[in-house]
XYZ file of C-alpha atoms in Angstrom:
532
model
C 14.530 0.283 27.588
C 11.572 0.526 25.378
C 8.092 0.399 27.403
C 4.553 0.450 26.904
C 2.477 3.752 27.665
C -1.141 3.038 28.397
C -3.962 5.557 28.056
C -7.514 6.204 27.195
C -7.950 8.008 24.011
C -11.159 10.056 24.420
C -11.814 10.256 20.572
C -9.741 8.227 18.149
C -10.146 8.580 14.213
C -7.986 6.941 11.701
C -5.974 8.841 9.134
C -8.568 9.386 6.747
C -11.404 9.653 9.099
C -13.594 6.727 7.893
C -13.539 5.413 11.525
C -14.598 6.816 14.725
C -14.312 5.477 18.280
C -14.689 6.975 21.875
C -12.908 6.360 25.005
C -10.505 3.576 23.504
C -7.850 2.076 25.768
C -4.575 2.468 23.895
C -1.183 0.831 24.433
C 1.744 2.480 22.736
C 5.273 1.159 22.459
C 7.607 4.096 23.659
C 11.286 3.850 22.650
C 13.877 4.296 25.123
C 17.596 3.575 25.771
C 18.018 -0.078 25.235
C 20.206 -2.699 23.480
C 22.019 -1.592 20.538
C 22.057 -5.027 18.655
C 18.731 -5.825 16.754
C 18.200 -9.163 18.195
C 18.007 -7.977 21.719
C 16.087 -4.903 21.194
C 13.535 -6.882 19.179
C 13.208 -9.576 21.832
C 12.252 -6.670 24.155
C 9.556 -5.269 21.964
C 8.295 -8.762 21.353
C 7.852 -8.920 25.070
C 5.975 -5.855 25.317
C 3.747 -6.785 22.560
C 2.847 -10.095 24.338
C 1.991 -8.124 27.341
C -0.667 -6.233 25.299
C -2.113 -9.560 24.067
C -2.139 -10.753 27.585
C -3.960 -7.701 28.883
C -6.552 -8.021 26.089
C -7.142 -11.701 26.792
C -7.545 -11.005 30.447
C -10.445 -8.491 29.485
C -11.673 -10.780 26.959
C -11.454 -7.878 24.458
C -10.149 -7.785 21.098
C -7.158 -5.596 20.285
C -6.338 -3.828 16.903
C -2.955 -3.065 15.937
C -2.170 0.264 14.376
C 0.616 1.460 12.238
C -0.103 5.055 10.704
C -3.929 3.984 10.560
C -3.821 4.938 6.939
C -6.395 2.325 5.641
C -9.841 3.412 4.615
C -11.405 0.187 5.283
C -12.602 -1.601 8.509
C -9.528 -3.580 8.744
C -8.445 -2.067 12.029
C -11.915 -1.490 13.296
C -13.554 -3.268 16.306
C -14.955 -2.929 19.833
C -11.572 -3.516 21.761
C -8.419 -1.559 22.400
C -5.794 -0.173 20.233
C -2.009 -1.200 20.173
C 0.089 1.724 18.661
C 3.415 0.536 17.105
C 4.631 3.747 15.279
C 6.532 5.310 18.351
C 9.200 2.287 17.936
C 10.854 2.860 14.754
C 14.254 1.377 13.962
C 16.320 -0.196 11.199
C 19.433 -1.942 11.657
C 22.066 -3.182 9.262
C 22.432 -7.179 9.800
C 25.545 -8.316 11.336
C 26.839 -10.668 8.709
C 27.299 -13.313 11.503
C 23.376 -13.319 11.849
C 22.828 -14.118 8.268
C 22.313 -17.662 6.958
C 23.151 -19.160 3.411
C 20.221 -17.834 1.540
C 21.646 -14.207 2.130
C 24.028 -13.842 -0.885
C 23.786 -10.164 -0.901
C 24.595 -9.764 2.556
C 25.237 -5.919 2.408
C 21.576 -5.325 1.293
C 19.919 -7.099 4.304
C 18.242 -4.925 7.045
C 15.997 -5.770 10.114
C 13.117 -3.240 10.262
C 10.863 -2.583 13.331
C 7.282 -3.132 12.044
C 6.336 0.420 13.296
C 8.968 2.002 11.100
C 7.369 4.419 8.378
C 8.488 4.047 4.657
C 9.967 7.711 5.168
C 12.201 6.570 7.813
C 13.191 3.411 6.010
C 13.986 5.411 2.858
C 16.029 7.811 4.831
C 18.124 4.866 6.472
C 18.651 3.112 2.951
C 19.451 6.052 0.599
C 21.612 6.557 -1.245
C 23.474 3.283 -1.306
C 20.463 1.252 -1.229
C 16.742 1.514 -2.153
C 13.438 0.065 -2.045
C 12.389 -1.451 -5.339
C 8.875 -0.202 -4.949
C 6.466 1.259 -2.122
C 2.859 2.962 -2.279
C 2.482 6.612 -3.390
C 2.684 7.539 0.252
C 5.785 7.235 2.657
C 3.834 7.671 5.949
C 2.476 4.023 6.069
C 4.433 1.608 8.454
C 6.289 -1.589 7.348
C 3.778 -3.689 9.307
C 0.707 -1.950 7.990
C 2.047 -2.254 4.389
C 2.049 -6.135 5.048
C -1.443 -5.916 6.464
C -3.032 -4.978 3.252
C -0.533 -5.764 0.416
C 0.592 -2.212 -0.648
C 1.772 -2.080 -4.264
C 3.438 0.665 -6.321
C 3.737 0.697 -10.027
C 7.121 -0.797 -10.632
C 6.627 -2.510 -14.123
C 8.558 -5.708 -13.174
C 8.013 -5.969 -9.406
C 5.310 -6.980 -7.056
C 4.118 -5.269 -3.999
C 6.436 -3.981 -1.024
C 6.028 -7.441 0.487
C 8.163 -8.714 -2.279
C 11.233 -7.204 -0.368
C 10.581 -9.400 2.793
C 12.767 -12.454 3.399
C 11.661 -13.185 7.175
C 8.997 -12.146 9.495
C 9.055 -11.890 13.427
C 5.366 -12.258 14.563
C 4.159 -12.089 18.045
C 1.349 -14.535 18.839
C 0.619 -14.358 22.484
C 2.391 -13.642 25.871
C 5.848 -15.152 25.651
C 5.063 -16.692 22.059
C 6.651 -15.487 18.900
C 7.600 -17.046 15.652
C 10.476 -16.348 13.149
C 9.079 -17.361 9.613
C 10.887 -17.743 6.202
C 9.967 -19.328 3.048
C 12.882 -21.948 3.168
C 14.374 -24.325 2.591
C 17.584 -22.410 3.070
C 17.566 -19.891 5.930
C 18.161 -16.105 5.327
C 18.692 -15.359 9.270
C 21.183 -17.731 11.030
C 19.285 -20.398 12.840
C 21.096 -19.538 16.167
C 19.929 -15.850 15.825
C 16.371 -16.963 14.690
C 16.279 -19.282 17.892
C 17.437 -16.231 20.049
C 14.804 -13.942 18.754
C 11.698 -16.404 18.673
C 10.740 -19.617 20.314
C 9.375 -21.025 17.068
C 11.487 -21.111 14.040
C 9.674 -22.145 10.870
C 11.003 -22.326 7.328
C 7.894 -23.119 5.437
C 6.368 -21.386 1.983
C 2.931 -21.545 2.984
C 3.284 -20.075 6.450
C 5.647 -17.466 5.054
C 3.251 -16.445 2.291
C 0.488 -16.079 4.596
C 2.283 -13.627 6.765
C 3.123 -11.511 3.820
C -0.362 -10.071 3.650
C -1.511 -10.811 7.171
C -4.735 -8.798 7.442
C -4.293 -8.151 11.045
C -5.272 -11.708 11.748
C -2.082 -13.773 12.368
C -0.414 -11.902 15.247
C 1.432 -8.670 15.782
C 4.408 -8.166 13.358
C 7.314 -7.135 15.448
C 9.958 -6.934 12.648
C 10.901 -8.108 9.083
C 14.110 -8.896 7.445
C 14.067 -7.065 4.147
C 16.559 -7.281 1.015
C 16.885 -3.967 -0.420
C 18.267 -3.153 -3.924
C 21.397 -1.253 -4.910
C 20.712 2.529 -4.832
C 19.269 4.073 -7.889
C 17.653 7.375 -8.922
C 14.830 7.923 -11.391
C 14.550 10.371 -14.180
C 11.093 12.024 -13.356
C 8.900 12.812 -16.394
C 5.200 13.997 -16.021
C 3.046 14.702 -19.263
C -0.594 15.694 -20.144
C -1.490 13.725 -23.240
C -4.704 12.406 -24.930
C -4.715 8.600 -24.435
C -5.740 6.653 -27.473
C -7.404 3.277 -27.568
C -4.153 2.159 -29.424
C -1.971 3.358 -26.469
C -4.257 1.657 -23.984
C -3.687 -1.584 -26.109
C 0.118 -1.157 -25.684
C -0.372 -1.032 -21.961
C -2.522 -4.126 -22.265
C 0.195 -5.887 -24.348
C 2.882 -5.011 -21.942
C 4.569 -2.843 -24.667
C 5.609 -0.173 -22.139
C 8.345 1.118 -24.277
C 6.093 1.774 -27.297
C 3.381 3.356 -24.732
C 6.126 5.834 -23.408
C 7.191 6.914 -26.756
C 3.592 7.534 -27.657
C 2.959 9.946 -24.804
C 6.581 11.322 -24.501
C 8.503 11.194 -27.889
C 11.994 11.846 -26.375
C 11.607 8.329 -24.618
C 14.235 5.886 -25.747
C 13.946 3.061 -23.356
C 11.391 1.108 -21.268
C 10.316 3.083 -18.174
C 10.642 1.691 -14.649
C 7.507 2.905 -13.384
C 4.264 3.931 -15.161
C 1.041 5.698 -13.565
C -1.807 6.961 -15.700
C -4.622 9.280 -14.283
C -7.627 9.202 -16.593
C -10.450 11.522 -16.725
C -13.507 9.207 -16.695
C -15.930 12.008 -17.886
C -13.984 12.366 -21.288
C -15.647 11.203 -23.260
C -18.803 11.171 -21.309
C -20.453 8.303 -23.320
C -18.098 5.559 -21.983
C -15.073 3.932 -23.649
C -16.047 3.858 -27.305
C -13.094 4.684 -29.354
C -12.391 8.267 -28.229
C -9.179 9.593 -26.544
C -8.933 10.008 -22.931
C -7.541 12.969 -21.119
C -4.686 11.516 -19.303
C -1.998 12.664 -16.936
C 1.084 10.154 -17.011
C 3.894 9.736 -14.676
C 7.020 7.831 -15.923
C 10.081 6.929 -13.821
C 13.262 5.875 -15.685
C 15.858 4.120 -13.595
C 19.301 5.240 -13.743
C 22.474 4.571 -11.996
C 22.714 7.015 -9.166
C 24.537 10.422 -9.428
C 25.791 10.463 -5.740
C 25.482 14.081 -5.271
C 21.769 14.225 -6.486
C 20.981 11.041 -4.573
C 22.421 12.451 -1.268
C 20.801 15.846 -1.654
C 17.247 14.070 -1.988
C 17.673 12.530 1.573
C 18.861 15.502 3.529
C 16.325 16.270 6.337
C 16.096 20.078 5.378
C 15.573 19.277 1.550
C 11.720 18.438 1.193
C 10.718 15.388 -0.643
C 8.830 15.569 -3.857
C 5.099 16.110 -3.116
C 3.456 12.738 -4.001
C 1.820 12.562 -7.346
C -1.197 10.415 -6.119
C -4.490 11.727 -7.258
C -5.835 12.146 -3.719
C -3.025 14.558 -2.895
C -3.207 16.592 -6.110
C -6.995 16.939 -5.583
C -6.609 17.940 -2.008
C -4.024 20.715 -2.948
C -6.315 22.003 -5.759
C -9.317 22.296 -3.533
C -7.359 23.803 -0.877
C -5.929 26.365 -3.602
C -9.312 27.521 -4.654
C -10.819 31.036 -3.570
C -13.108 30.765 -0.683
C -16.016 31.990 -2.885
C -15.474 29.002 -5.072
C -15.437 26.276 -2.520
C -18.853 24.750 -3.080
C -18.691 21.132 -3.716
C -17.636 20.665 -7.395
C -19.415 18.875 -10.046
C -18.299 15.265 -10.503
C -16.886 16.500 -13.870
C -14.735 19.124 -12.136
C -12.630 16.716 -10.154
C -10.333 15.660 -12.963
C -9.866 19.499 -13.976
C -8.848 20.162 -10.228
C -6.344 17.213 -10.206
C -5.038 18.484 -13.681
C -4.365 21.982 -12.000
C -1.906 20.506 -9.616
C -0.299 17.940 -11.949
C 2.828 19.891 -13.305
C 4.090 18.639 -16.549
C 7.963 18.367 -16.949
C 10.469 18.374 -18.058
C 10.301 21.283 -20.442
C 11.305 20.496 -24.205
C 15.180 20.263 -24.601
C 15.593 19.965 -20.835
C 16.859 16.901 -19.090
C 14.648 15.193 -16.572
C 15.146 15.725 -12.942
C 16.872 12.985 -10.974
C 15.490 11.868 -7.597
C 15.926 8.881 -5.122
C 13.158 6.607 -4.821
C 12.267 8.052 -1.483
C 12.572 11.590 -2.865
C 10.316 10.853 -5.712
C 7.676 9.212 -3.513
C 6.967 11.975 -0.910
C 4.391 12.317 1.763
C 0.617 12.682 1.543
C -0.275 16.031 3.163
C -3.781 16.426 4.772
C -5.425 19.699 3.150
C -8.014 21.613 4.855
C -10.686 24.248 3.464
C -11.698 26.833 6.282
C -10.091 24.543 8.889
C -12.042 21.586 7.806
C -10.190 18.571 6.462
C -10.927 17.266 2.998
C -12.582 14.001 3.050
C -11.265 11.707 0.425
C -12.654 8.429 -1.228
C -10.417 5.506 -2.639
C -11.592 2.256 -3.890
C -9.136 0.092 -5.976
C -9.677 -2.888 -8.365
C -7.156 -5.431 -9.435
C -7.657 -7.107 -12.892
C -5.698 -8.863 -15.207
C -3.600 -6.970 -17.572
C -4.657 -8.925 -20.405
C -8.468 -7.588 -19.978
C -7.692 -3.929 -19.558
C -9.505 -2.617 -22.704
C -12.671 -4.379 -22.095
C -12.351 -3.856 -18.392
C -11.963 -0.067 -18.778
C -15.092 -0.006 -20.972
C -17.102 -2.071 -18.530
C -16.105 0.213 -15.544
C -16.524 3.444 -17.462
C -19.967 2.580 -18.433
C -20.928 1.479 -15.010
C -19.249 4.769 -13.367
C -21.765 6.763 -15.603
C -24.847 4.672 -14.554
C -26.094 7.273 -12.010
C -24.207 10.298 -13.159
C -20.649 9.241 -11.987
C -18.587 10.014 -8.860
C -16.388 12.697 -7.888
C -13.402 10.765 -8.850
C -10.778 10.044 -11.358
C -9.613 6.657 -12.366
C -5.592 5.851 -11.681
C -3.815 2.857 -13.459
C -0.854 1.265 -11.721
C 1.001 -1.822 -12.832
C 2.111 -4.803 -10.621
C 3.913 -8.081 -11.333
C 3.933 -11.249 -9.350
C 3.010 -9.769 -6.126
C 3.911 -12.185 -3.283
C 1.614 -13.337 -0.623
C -1.449 -15.725 -0.349
C -3.972 -12.881 0.090
C -2.291 -10.359 -2.064
C -5.310 -8.652 -3.842
C -2.980 -7.921 -6.891
C -3.234 -11.913 -7.201
C -2.670 -11.923 -11.026
C 0.666 -12.569 -12.376
C 0.280 -9.269 -14.629
C -2.019 -6.994 -12.638
C -3.337 -3.676 -13.290
C -4.811 -1.779 -10.361
C -7.393 0.789 -11.320
C -8.067 3.140 -8.639
C -11.135 5.280 -8.292
C -9.672 8.391 -6.394
C -11.593 11.348 -5.345
C -13.908 13.061 -2.848
C -15.922 11.188 -0.199
C -19.502 11.756 -1.360
C -22.507 9.387 -2.096
C -21.694 9.767 -5.800
C -18.362 8.348 -5.428
C -19.509 5.416 -3.030
C -22.327 4.647 -5.642
C -19.989 4.746 -8.751
C -17.674 2.375 -7.061
C -20.480 -0.003 -6.080
C -21.825 -0.052 -9.665
C -18.371 -0.632 -11.107
C -18.017 -3.860 -8.805
C -21.552 -5.219 -9.957
C -20.931 -4.406 -13.541
C -17.475 -6.342 -13.468
C -19.267 -9.401 -11.900
C -22.187 -9.075 -14.466
C -19.561 -9.259 -17.297
C -17.531 -12.080 -15.642
C -14.457 -10.016 -15.430
C -12.180 -11.427 -12.711
C -11.126 -8.769 -10.194
C -10.109 -8.249 -6.441
C -10.420 -5.487 -4.265
C -7.782 -3.524 -1.951
C -8.202 -4.673 1.539
C -7.351 -1.331 2.877
C -9.607 0.817 0.618
C -13.274 1.696 0.390
C -14.712 -0.893 -2.029
C -17.442 -3.241 -0.765
C -15.843 -6.562 0.095
C -17.948 -9.273 1.353
C -17.514 -12.932 2.432
C -19.034 -14.045 -1.139
C -16.575 -12.084 -3.001
C -13.627 -13.198 -0.776
C -14.469 -16.890 -1.530
C -14.823 -16.182 -5.124
C -11.415 -14.674 -5.533
C -9.433 -16.576 -2.899
C -11.574 -19.877 -2.372
C -13.398 -21.285 0.659
C -11.472 -20.664 3.813
C -12.681 -24.239 4.732
C -10.768 -25.560 1.582
C -7.230 -26.402 2.547
C -6.136 -26.196 -0.832
C -7.296 -22.651 -1.530
C -5.589 -19.307 -0.799
C -8.108 -18.399 1.854
C -8.021 -21.910 3.107
C -4.104 -21.900 3.384
C -4.379 -18.415 5.107
C -6.736 -19.469 7.446
C -4.967 -22.599 8.351
C -1.695 -20.402 9.302
C -4.033 -18.334 11.582
C -5.259 -21.490 13.226
C -1.571 -22.762 13.538
C -0.190 -19.623 14.903
C -2.891 -18.480 17.466
C -4.511 -20.292 20.258
C -8.292 -20.151 20.240
C -7.985 -17.448 22.993
C -5.832 -15.295 20.800
C -7.941 -15.805 17.678
C -10.430 -13.984 19.702
C -8.052 -11.148 20.649
C -6.745 -10.762 17.147
C -10.063 -10.308 15.298
C -11.361 -7.211 13.533
C -14.786 -6.426 12.183
C -13.511 -6.728 8.743
C -11.993 -10.299 9.265
C -15.321 -11.342 10.543
C -17.310 -9.798 7.723
C -14.962 -11.326 5.135
C -15.470 -15.032 6.510
C -11.894 -15.242 7.577
C -11.914 -14.981 11.304
């Protein structure tokens, strides 16, 4: 049976080394032979997670729950212990007898341990099924992605949390909840009651759990609805991006934009990602073309041989196209004599060195599964030292894209600019009360680059300029922007207002957790954001 392994970690760092802690008590879920059916297995891991919360309550110390610890922000930072979930990874096809009336596509339903990585989930689903979207990195866990509201750039889809139909969350020793939106159940009532001692079908409670911020309990499992398996044609182009092309993105004319940057395009892409050089032109966004690197995915019916090839364990997945990975690889490939910290203007040039255009003229695009096209982030080193990366992300309304870019670029240059590129991704109707992609049509503008004082200062100036110009925006909960309680209240309302997003989320926290457990499940970030 699964068990808990307790240890003291002498020196803990998160994935991106933005947090350091010494002598941290750690509880890790360790897999072992156990029940083969999902409900029994998840009951056991819920019992173990409840024991972690009981131990923390006895010590009167908080506990922070970890997936892959990818987040840059303080969302997993605090003075207490750590609970590590990534050793327990499992995905189950759901027995039709365990499904309720809402599960029309019964062959697409899977129950997933929250510690399961997206890599493992893709490997389980493909090629017959697929995720509709995910982040640009496949090492994050399912529970961690719900923690901060991870998005992709699928043009007609929300964040990863939009796949979720039910959440099993542990809120104390012997206490767990099965939560769905309702009113019709996705998981059969008898199965839900076997799994959890509280079964609730309520929209507000469900929407709160979809972006839980680590403050509602420990997510044990989720019920996901996948989509039919598909592949994507992969196109990558370098193209000067004109104001007219940015206007097409703002208007949602994605087919026209695709033809502008890749003339062979004949239909609307499924996915668009745009990397901009913020130093081209230097004098802000005043009508000149930007140097840009554009990735397009076109959704296709699967060629079964190709789809299967992309998921074989001995075939490497496509290296992720995210700028942070491109920058790390470019720096690691530089000759040792050129390893001085580059000027801010050099970062886009370095990213462009690793951005490989394809296909060649007259050649059909490569086809990959979703998992094959969104491969792992790989840490890169220079002379044995890991490259430290910076990432801030701002969600804005797509209707304001042109004016927002001008404001951001002008602010970026205020003190000389950061070691960063700008990356545009697109999200539609993301689920979750606290989704930072809160607009119906959202553009996420990332500032991706090296962790320097220049980068942090540029991101700070950008946020202040957006506020000065009255442009609505929100910041990614898991990244390095400066999130304050004032900004949370501006974006999500007063936590004391039962009608606001923040108020409804906090009401869920108070309903799910006893006062004792609210003290246990509390990070430095939740306190600073005014949500604890």
